[in-house]
Short mmCIF file of N, CA and C in Angstrom, two decimals:
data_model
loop_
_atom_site.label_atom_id
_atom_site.label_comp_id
_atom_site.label_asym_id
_atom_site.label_seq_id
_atom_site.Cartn_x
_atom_site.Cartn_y
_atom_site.Cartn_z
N UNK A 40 15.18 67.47 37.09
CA UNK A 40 14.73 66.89 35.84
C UNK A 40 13.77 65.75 36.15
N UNK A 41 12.66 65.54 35.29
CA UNK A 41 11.59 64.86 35.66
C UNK A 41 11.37 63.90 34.50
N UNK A 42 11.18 62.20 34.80
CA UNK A 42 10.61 62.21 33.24
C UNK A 42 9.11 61.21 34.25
N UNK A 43 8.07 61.68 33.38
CA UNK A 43 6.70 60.89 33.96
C UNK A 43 6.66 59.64 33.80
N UNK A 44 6.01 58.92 34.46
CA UNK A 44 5.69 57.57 34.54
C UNK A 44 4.35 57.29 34.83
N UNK A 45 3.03 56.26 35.06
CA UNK A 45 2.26 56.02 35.01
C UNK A 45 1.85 56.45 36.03
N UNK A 46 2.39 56.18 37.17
CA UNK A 46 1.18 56.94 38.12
C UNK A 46 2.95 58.12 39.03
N UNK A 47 3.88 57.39 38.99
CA UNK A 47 4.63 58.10 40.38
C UNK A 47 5.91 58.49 39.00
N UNK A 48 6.18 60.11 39.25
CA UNK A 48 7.06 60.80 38.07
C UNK A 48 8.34 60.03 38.45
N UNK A 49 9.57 59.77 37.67
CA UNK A 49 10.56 59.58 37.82
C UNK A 49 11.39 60.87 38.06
N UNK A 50 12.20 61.10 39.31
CA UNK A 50 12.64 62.15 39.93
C UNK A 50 14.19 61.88 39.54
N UNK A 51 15.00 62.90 39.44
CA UNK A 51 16.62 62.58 39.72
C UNK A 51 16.60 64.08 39.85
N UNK A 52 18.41 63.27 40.62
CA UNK A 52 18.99 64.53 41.29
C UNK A 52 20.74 64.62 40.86
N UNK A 53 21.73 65.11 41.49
CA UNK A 53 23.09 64.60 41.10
C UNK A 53 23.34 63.10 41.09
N UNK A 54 23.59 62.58 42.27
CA UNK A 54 23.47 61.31 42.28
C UNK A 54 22.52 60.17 42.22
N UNK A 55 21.45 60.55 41.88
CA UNK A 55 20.00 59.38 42.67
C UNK A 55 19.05 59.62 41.13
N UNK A 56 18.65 58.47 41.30
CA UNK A 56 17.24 58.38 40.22
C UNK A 56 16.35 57.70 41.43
N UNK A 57 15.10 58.23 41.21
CA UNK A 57 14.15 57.94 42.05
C UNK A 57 12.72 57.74 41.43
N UNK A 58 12.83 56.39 41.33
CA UNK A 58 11.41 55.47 40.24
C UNK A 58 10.47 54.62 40.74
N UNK A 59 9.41 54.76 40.38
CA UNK A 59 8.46 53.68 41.12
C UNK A 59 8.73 52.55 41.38
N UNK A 60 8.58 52.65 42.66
CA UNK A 60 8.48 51.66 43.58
C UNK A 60 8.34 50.04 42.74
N UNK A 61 8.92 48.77 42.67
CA UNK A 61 8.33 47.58 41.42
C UNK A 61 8.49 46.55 42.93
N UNK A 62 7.52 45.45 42.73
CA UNK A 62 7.77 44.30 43.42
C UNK A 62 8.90 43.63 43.12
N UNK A 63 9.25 43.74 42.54
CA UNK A 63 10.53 43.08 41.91
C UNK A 63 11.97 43.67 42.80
N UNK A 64 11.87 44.73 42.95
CA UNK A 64 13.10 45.08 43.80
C UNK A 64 13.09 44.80 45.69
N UNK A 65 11.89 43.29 45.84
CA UNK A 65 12.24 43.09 47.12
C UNK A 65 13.26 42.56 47.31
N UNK A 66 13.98 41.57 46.55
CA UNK A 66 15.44 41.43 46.60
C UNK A 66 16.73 42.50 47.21
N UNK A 67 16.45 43.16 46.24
CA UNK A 67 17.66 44.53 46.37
C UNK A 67 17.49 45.00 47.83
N UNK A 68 16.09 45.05 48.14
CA UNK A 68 15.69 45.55 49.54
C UNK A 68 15.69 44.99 50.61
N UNK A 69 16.24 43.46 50.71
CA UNK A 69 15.82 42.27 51.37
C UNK A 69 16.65 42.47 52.75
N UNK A 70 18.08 43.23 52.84
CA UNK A 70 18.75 43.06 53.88
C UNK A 70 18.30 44.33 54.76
N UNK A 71 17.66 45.19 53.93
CA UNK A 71 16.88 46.73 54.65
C UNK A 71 16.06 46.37 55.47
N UNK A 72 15.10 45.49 54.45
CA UNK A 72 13.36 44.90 55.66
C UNK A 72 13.99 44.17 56.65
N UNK A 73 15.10 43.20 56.52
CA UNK A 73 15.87 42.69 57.36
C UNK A 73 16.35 42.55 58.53
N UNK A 74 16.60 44.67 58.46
CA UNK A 74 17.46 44.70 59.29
C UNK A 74 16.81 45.23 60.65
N UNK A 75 17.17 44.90 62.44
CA UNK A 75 16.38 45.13 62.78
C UNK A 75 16.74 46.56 63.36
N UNK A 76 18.04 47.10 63.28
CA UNK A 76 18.36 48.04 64.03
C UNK A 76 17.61 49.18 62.98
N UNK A 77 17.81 49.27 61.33
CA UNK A 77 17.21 49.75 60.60
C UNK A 77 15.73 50.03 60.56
N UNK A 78 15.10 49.12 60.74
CA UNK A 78 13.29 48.45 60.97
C UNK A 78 13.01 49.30 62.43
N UNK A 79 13.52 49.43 63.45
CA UNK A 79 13.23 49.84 64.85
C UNK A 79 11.88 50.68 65.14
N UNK A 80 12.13 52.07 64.25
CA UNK A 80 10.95 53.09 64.83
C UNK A 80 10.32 53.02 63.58
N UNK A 81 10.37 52.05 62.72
CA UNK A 81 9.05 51.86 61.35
C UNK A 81 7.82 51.24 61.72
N UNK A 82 7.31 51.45 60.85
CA UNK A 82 5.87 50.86 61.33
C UNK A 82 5.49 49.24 61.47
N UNK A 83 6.38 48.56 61.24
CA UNK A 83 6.52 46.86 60.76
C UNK A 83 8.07 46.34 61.46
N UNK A 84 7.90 45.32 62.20
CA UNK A 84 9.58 44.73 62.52
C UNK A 84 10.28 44.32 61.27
N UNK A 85 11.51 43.72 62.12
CA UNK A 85 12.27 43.53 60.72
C UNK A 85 11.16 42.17 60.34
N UNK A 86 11.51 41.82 58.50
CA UNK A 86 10.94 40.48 58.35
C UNK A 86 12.07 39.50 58.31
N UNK A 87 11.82 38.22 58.41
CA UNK A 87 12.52 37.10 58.86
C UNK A 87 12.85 36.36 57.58
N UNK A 88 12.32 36.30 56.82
CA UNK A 88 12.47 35.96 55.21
C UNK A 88 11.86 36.39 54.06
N UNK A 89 12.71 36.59 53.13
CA UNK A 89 12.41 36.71 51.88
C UNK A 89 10.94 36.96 51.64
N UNK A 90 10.38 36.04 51.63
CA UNK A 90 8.82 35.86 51.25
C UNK A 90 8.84 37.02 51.88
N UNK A 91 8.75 37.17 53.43
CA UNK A 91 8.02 38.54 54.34
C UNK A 91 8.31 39.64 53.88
N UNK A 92 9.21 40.02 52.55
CA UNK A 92 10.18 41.39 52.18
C UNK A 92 9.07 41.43 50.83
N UNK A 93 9.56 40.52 50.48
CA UNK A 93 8.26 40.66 48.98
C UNK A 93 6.96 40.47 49.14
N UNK A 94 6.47 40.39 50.58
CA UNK A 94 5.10 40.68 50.13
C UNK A 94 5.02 42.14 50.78
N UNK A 95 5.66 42.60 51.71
CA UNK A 95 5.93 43.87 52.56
C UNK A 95 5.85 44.90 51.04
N UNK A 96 6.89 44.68 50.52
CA UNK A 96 7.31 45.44 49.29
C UNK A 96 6.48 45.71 48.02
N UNK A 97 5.73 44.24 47.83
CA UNK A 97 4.44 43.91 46.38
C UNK A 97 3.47 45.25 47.58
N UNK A 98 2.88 45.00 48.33
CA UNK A 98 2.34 46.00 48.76
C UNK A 98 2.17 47.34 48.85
N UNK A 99 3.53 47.62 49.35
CA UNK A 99 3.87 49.34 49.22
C UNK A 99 4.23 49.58 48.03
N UNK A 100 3.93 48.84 46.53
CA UNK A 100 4.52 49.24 45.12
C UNK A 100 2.87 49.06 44.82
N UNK A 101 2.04 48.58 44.93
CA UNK A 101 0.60 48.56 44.72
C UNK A 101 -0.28 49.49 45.26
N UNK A 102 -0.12 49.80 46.60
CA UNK A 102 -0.88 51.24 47.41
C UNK A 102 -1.46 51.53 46.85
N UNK A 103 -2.88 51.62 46.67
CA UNK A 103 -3.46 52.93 45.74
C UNK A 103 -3.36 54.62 46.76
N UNK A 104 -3.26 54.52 47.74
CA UNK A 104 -3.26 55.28 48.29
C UNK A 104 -2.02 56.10 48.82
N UNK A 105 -1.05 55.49 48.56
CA UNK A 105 0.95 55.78 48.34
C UNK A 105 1.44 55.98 47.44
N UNK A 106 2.45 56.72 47.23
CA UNK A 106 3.26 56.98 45.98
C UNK A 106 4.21 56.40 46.54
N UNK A 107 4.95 55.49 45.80
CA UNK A 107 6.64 54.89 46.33
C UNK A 107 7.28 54.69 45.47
N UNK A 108 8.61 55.37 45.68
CA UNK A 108 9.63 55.72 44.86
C UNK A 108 11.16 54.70 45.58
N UNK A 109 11.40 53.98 44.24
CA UNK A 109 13.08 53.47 44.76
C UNK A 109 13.76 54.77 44.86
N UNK A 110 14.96 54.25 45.78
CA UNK A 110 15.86 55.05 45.67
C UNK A 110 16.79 54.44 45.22
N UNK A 111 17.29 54.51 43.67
CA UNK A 111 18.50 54.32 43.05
C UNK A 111 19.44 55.10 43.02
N UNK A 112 20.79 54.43 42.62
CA UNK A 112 22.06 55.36 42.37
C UNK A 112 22.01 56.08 40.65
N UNK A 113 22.57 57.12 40.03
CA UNK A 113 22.98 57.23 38.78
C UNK A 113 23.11 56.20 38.11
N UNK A 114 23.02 55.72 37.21
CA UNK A 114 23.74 54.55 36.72
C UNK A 114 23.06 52.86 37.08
N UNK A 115 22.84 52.76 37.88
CA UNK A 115 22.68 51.60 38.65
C UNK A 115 21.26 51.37 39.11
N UNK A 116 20.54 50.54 38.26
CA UNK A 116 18.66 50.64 38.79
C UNK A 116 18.50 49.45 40.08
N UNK A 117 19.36 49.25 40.82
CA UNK A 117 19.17 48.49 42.23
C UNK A 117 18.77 49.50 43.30
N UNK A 118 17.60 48.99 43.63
CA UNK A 118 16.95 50.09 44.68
C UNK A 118 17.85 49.67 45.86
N UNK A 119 18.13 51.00 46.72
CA UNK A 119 18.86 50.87 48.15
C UNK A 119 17.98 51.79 48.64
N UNK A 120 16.78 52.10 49.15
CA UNK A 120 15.81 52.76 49.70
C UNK A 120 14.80 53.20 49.30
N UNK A 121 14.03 53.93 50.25
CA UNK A 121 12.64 53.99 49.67
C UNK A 121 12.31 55.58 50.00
N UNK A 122 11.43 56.53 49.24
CA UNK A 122 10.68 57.33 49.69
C UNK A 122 9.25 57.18 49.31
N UNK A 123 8.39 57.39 49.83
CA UNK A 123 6.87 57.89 49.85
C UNK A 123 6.32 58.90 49.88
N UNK A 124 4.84 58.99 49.76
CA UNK A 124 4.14 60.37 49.80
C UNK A 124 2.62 59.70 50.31
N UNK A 125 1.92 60.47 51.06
CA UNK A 125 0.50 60.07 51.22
C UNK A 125 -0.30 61.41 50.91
N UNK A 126 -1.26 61.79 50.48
CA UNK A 126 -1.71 62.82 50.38
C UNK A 126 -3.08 62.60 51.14
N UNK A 127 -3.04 63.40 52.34
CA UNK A 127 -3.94 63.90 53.33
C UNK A 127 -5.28 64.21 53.00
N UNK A 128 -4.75 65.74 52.44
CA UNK A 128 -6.01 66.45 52.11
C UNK A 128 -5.28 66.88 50.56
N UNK A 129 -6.34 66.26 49.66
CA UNK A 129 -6.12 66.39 47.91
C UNK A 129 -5.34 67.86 47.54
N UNK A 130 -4.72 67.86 46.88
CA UNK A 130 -3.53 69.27 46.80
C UNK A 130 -3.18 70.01 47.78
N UNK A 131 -3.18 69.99 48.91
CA UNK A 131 -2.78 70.61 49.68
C UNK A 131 -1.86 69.92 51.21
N UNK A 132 -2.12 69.16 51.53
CA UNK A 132 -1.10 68.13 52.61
C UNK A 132 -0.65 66.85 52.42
N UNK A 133 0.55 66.43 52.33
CA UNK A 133 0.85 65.51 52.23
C UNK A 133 2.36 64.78 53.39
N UNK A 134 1.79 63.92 53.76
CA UNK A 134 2.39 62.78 54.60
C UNK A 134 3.89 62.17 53.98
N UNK A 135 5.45 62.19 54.37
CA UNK A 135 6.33 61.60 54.04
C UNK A 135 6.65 60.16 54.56
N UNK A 136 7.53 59.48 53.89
CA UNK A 136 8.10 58.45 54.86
C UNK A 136 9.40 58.50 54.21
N UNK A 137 10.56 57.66 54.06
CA UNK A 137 11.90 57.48 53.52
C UNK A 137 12.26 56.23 54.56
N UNK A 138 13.40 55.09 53.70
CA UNK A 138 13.97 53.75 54.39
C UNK A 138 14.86 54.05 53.51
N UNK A 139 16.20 53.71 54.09
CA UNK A 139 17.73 53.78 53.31
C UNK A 139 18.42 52.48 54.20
N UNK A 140 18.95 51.61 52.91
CA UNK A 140 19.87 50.50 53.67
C UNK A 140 20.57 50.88 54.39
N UNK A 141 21.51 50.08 55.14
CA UNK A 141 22.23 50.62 56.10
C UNK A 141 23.65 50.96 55.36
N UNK A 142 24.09 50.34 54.59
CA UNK A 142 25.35 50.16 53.85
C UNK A 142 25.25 51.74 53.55
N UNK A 143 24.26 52.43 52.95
CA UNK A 143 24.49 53.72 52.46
C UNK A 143 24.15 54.79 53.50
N UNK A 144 24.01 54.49 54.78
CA UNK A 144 23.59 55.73 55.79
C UNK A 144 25.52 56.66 55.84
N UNK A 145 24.79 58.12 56.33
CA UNK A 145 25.79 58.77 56.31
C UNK A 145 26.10 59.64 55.16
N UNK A 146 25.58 59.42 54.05
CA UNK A 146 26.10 59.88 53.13
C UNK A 146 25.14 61.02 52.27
N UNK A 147 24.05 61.10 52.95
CA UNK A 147 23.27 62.44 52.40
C UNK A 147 22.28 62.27 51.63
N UNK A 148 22.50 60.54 51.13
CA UNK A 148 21.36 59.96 50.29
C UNK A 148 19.84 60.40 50.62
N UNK A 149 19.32 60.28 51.70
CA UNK A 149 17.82 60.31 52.63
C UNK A 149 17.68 61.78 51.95
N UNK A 150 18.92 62.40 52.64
CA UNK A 150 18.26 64.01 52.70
C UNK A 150 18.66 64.54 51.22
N UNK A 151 18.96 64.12 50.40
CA UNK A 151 19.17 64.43 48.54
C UNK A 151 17.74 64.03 48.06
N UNK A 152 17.52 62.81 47.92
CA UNK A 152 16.31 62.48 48.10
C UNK A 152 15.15 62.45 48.00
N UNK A 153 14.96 63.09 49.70
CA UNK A 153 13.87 63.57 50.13
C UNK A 153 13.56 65.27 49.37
N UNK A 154 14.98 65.79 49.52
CA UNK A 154 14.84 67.17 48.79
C UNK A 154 14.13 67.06 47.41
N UNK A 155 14.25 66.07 46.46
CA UNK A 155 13.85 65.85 45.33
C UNK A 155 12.11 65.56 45.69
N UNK A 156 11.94 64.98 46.46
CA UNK A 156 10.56 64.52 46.48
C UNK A 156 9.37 66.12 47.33
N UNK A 157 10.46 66.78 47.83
CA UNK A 157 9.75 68.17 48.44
C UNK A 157 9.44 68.90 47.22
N UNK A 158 10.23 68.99 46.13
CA UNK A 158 10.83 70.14 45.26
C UNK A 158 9.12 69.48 44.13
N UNK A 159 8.81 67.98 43.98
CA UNK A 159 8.27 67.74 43.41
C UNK A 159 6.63 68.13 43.78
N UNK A 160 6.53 67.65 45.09
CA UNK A 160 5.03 68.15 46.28
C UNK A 160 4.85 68.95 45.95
N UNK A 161 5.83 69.93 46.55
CA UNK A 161 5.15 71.53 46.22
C UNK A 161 5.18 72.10 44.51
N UNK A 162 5.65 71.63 44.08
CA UNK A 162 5.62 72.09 42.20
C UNK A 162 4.02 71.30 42.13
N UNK A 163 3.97 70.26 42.88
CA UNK A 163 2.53 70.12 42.63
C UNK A 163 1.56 70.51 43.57
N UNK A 164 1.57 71.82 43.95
CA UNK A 164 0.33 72.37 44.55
C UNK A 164 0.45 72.23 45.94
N UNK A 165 1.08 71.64 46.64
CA UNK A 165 1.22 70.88 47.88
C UNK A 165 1.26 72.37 48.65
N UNK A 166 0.60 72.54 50.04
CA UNK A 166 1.01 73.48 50.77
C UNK A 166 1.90 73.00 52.19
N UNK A 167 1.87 71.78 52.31
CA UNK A 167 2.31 71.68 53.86
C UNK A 167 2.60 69.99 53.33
N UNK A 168 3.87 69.71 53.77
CA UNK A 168 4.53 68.11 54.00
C UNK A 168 4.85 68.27 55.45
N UNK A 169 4.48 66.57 55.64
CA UNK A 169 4.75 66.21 57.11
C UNK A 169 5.26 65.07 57.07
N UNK A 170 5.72 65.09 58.36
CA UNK A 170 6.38 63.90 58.39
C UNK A 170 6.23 63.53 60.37
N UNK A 171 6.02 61.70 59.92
CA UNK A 171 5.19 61.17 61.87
C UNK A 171 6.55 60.60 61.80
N UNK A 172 7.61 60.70 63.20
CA UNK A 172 9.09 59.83 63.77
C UNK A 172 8.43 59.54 65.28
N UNK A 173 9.25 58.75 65.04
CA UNK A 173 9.61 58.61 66.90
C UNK A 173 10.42 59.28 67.25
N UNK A 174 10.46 60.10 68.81
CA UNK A 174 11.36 61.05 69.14
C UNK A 174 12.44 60.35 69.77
N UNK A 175 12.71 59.09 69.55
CA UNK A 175 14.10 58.21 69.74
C UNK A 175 15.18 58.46 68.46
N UNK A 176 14.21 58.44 67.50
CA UNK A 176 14.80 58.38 66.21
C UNK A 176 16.03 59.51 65.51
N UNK A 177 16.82 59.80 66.18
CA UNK A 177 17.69 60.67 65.86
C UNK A 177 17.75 60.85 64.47
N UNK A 178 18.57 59.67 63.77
CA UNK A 178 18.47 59.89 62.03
C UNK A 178 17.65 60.59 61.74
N UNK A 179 16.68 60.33 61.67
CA UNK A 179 15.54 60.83 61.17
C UNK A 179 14.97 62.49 61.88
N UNK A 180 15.52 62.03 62.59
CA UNK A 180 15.26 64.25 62.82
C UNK A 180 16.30 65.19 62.30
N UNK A 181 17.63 64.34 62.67
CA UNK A 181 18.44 65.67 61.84
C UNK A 181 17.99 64.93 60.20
N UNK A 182 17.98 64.58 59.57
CA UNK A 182 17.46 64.59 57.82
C UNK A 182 16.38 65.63 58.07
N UNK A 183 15.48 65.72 58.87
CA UNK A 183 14.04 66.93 58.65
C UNK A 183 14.86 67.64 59.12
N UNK A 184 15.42 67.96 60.06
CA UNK A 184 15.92 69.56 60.83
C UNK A 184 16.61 70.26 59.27
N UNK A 185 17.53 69.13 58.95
CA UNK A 185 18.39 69.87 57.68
C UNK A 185 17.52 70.43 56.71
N UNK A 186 16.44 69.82 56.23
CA UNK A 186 15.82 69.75 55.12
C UNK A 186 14.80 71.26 55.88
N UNK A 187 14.51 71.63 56.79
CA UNK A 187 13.70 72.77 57.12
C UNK A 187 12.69 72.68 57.85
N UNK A 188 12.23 71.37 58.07
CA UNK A 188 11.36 70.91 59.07
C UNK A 188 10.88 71.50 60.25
N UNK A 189 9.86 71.90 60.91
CA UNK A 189 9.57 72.58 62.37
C UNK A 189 8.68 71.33 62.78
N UNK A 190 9.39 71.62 64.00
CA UNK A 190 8.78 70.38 65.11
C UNK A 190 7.56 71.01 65.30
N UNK A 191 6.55 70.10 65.21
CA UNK A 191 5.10 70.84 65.17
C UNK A 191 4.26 70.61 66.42
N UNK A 192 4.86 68.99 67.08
CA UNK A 192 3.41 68.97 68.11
C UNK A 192 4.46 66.94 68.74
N UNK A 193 4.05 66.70 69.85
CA UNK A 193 4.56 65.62 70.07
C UNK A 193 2.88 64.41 70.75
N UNK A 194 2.44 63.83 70.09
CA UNK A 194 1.44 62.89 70.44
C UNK A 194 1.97 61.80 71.02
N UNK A 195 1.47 61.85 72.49
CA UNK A 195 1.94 61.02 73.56
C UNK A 195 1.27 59.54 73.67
N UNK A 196 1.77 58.35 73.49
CA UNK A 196 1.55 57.34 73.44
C UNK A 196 0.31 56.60 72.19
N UNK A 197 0.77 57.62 70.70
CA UNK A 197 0.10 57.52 70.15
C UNK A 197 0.09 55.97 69.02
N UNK A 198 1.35 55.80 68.96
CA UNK A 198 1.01 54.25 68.38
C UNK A 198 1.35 53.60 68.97
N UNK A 199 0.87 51.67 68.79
CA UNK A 199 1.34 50.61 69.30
C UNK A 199 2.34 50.07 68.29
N UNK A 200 3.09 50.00 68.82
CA UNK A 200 4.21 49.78 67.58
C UNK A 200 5.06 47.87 68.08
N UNK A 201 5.70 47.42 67.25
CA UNK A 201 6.15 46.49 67.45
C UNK A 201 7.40 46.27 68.84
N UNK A 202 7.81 48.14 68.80
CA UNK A 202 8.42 48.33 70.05
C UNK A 202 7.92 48.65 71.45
N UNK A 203 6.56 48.61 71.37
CA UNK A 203 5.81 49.01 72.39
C UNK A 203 4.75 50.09 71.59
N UNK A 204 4.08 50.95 72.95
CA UNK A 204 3.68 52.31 72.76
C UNK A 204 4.22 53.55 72.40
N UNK A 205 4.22 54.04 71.56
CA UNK A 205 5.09 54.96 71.27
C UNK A 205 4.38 56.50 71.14
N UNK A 206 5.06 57.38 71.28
CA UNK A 206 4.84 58.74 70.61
C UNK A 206 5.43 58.82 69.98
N UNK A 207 4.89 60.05 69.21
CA UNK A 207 5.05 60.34 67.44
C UNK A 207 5.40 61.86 67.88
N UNK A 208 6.43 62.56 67.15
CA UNK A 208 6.74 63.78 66.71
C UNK A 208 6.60 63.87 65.51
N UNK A 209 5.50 65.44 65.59
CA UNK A 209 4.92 65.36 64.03
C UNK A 209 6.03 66.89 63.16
N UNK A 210 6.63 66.43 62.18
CA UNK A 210 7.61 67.90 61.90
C UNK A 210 6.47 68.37 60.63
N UNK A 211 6.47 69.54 60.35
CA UNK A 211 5.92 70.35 59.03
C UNK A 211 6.85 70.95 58.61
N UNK A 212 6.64 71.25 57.30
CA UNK A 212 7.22 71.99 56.29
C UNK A 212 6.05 72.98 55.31
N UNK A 213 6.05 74.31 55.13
CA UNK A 213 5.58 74.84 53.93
C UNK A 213 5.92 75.34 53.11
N UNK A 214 5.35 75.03 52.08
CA UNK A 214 5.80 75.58 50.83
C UNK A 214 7.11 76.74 50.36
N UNK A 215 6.19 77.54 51.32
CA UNK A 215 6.93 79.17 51.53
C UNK A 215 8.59 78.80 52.34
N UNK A 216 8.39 78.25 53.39
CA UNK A 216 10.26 77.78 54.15
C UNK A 216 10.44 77.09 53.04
N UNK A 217 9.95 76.10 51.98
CA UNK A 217 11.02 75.24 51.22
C UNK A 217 11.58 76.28 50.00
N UNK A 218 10.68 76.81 49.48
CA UNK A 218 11.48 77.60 48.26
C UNK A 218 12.53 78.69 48.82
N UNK A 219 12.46 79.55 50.14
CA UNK A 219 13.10 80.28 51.03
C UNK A 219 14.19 79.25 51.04
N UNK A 220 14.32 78.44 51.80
CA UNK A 220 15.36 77.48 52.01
C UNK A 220 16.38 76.96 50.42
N UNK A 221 15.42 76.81 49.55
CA UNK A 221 16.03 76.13 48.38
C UNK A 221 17.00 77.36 47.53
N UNK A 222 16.34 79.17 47.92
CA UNK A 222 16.65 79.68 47.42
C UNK A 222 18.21 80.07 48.31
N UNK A 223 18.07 79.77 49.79
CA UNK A 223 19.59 79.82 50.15
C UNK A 223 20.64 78.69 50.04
N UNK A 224 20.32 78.18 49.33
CA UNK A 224 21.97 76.92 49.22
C UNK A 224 22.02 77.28 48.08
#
């Protein structure tokens, strides 16, 4: 179920409402940007205060070039994570990201989610979602492995990251495996 919003649709699922991204919820988000074991293979360290969360956050809710979606509970409009979208090449590829506090890891949130934000891509034309990890990043591969993901290609010492140099594992998804996939559960 979808209801639109100005630029990024409001998504829900069983448990989750998933709404544009507001500067206002750097609060709610403050112990996430925070955290550093959380922050590790993101693109930014943890921040050190407040201020550093809300301007991190006023940013990624402004993007013209991002879609960012809270991740709320049913009921409850306190964001506890984030998903994104970048679009590559105009209707046809688009770039993921996802951040989930730590308090809620484990519980399927990321990959509920993220399923909502696939189901939406491709209803809009999308042929291919991707998604850039670090190949340290365990979390974050089984959420793509589950979700249908193929490991596509591994770029060796491709960013400078706050942890060093890193490589990137790039996973894909198309269209065709997600509705296949959606049509077996």
């Amino acid at each position: 179920m979808e209801r639109e919003g100005p630029r990024v649709p409001t998504l829900t699922t069983e448990r989750l409402v998933l709404r544009q991204l507001r500067a206002d919820d750097a609060d709610a988000l403050h112990p996430m940007y925070a955290d550093v074991d959380a922050t590790m293979y993101g693109s930014h360290p943890a921040t050190r205060t407040i201020a550093e969360t809300r301007e991190q956050v006023a940013k990624r809710a402004a993007a013209p070039d991002w879609r960012a979606w809270a991740i709320t509970r049913t009921g409850d409009d306190t964001a506890i994570g984030t998903v994104a979208s970048y679009e590559k090449r105009q209707g046809k590829v688009t770039e993921i990201g996802y951040f989930l506090s730590r308090a809620h890891w484990g519980q399927g949130i990321v990959t509920e989610a993220v399923a909502a934000l696939l189901d939406r891509l491709f209803a809009e034309g999308q042929r291919r979602v991707f998604a850039d990890t670090d190949p340290d990043n365990t979390a974050s591969t089984r959420v793509l492995e589950r979700l249908g993901f193929t490991p596509e290609a591994r770029l060796r010492a491709e960013w400078e990251t706050h942890i060093g140099v890193r490589d990137s594992l790039i996973w894909g998804l198309l269209e065709p495996e997600w509705t296949a996939a959606r049509h077996r559960t």
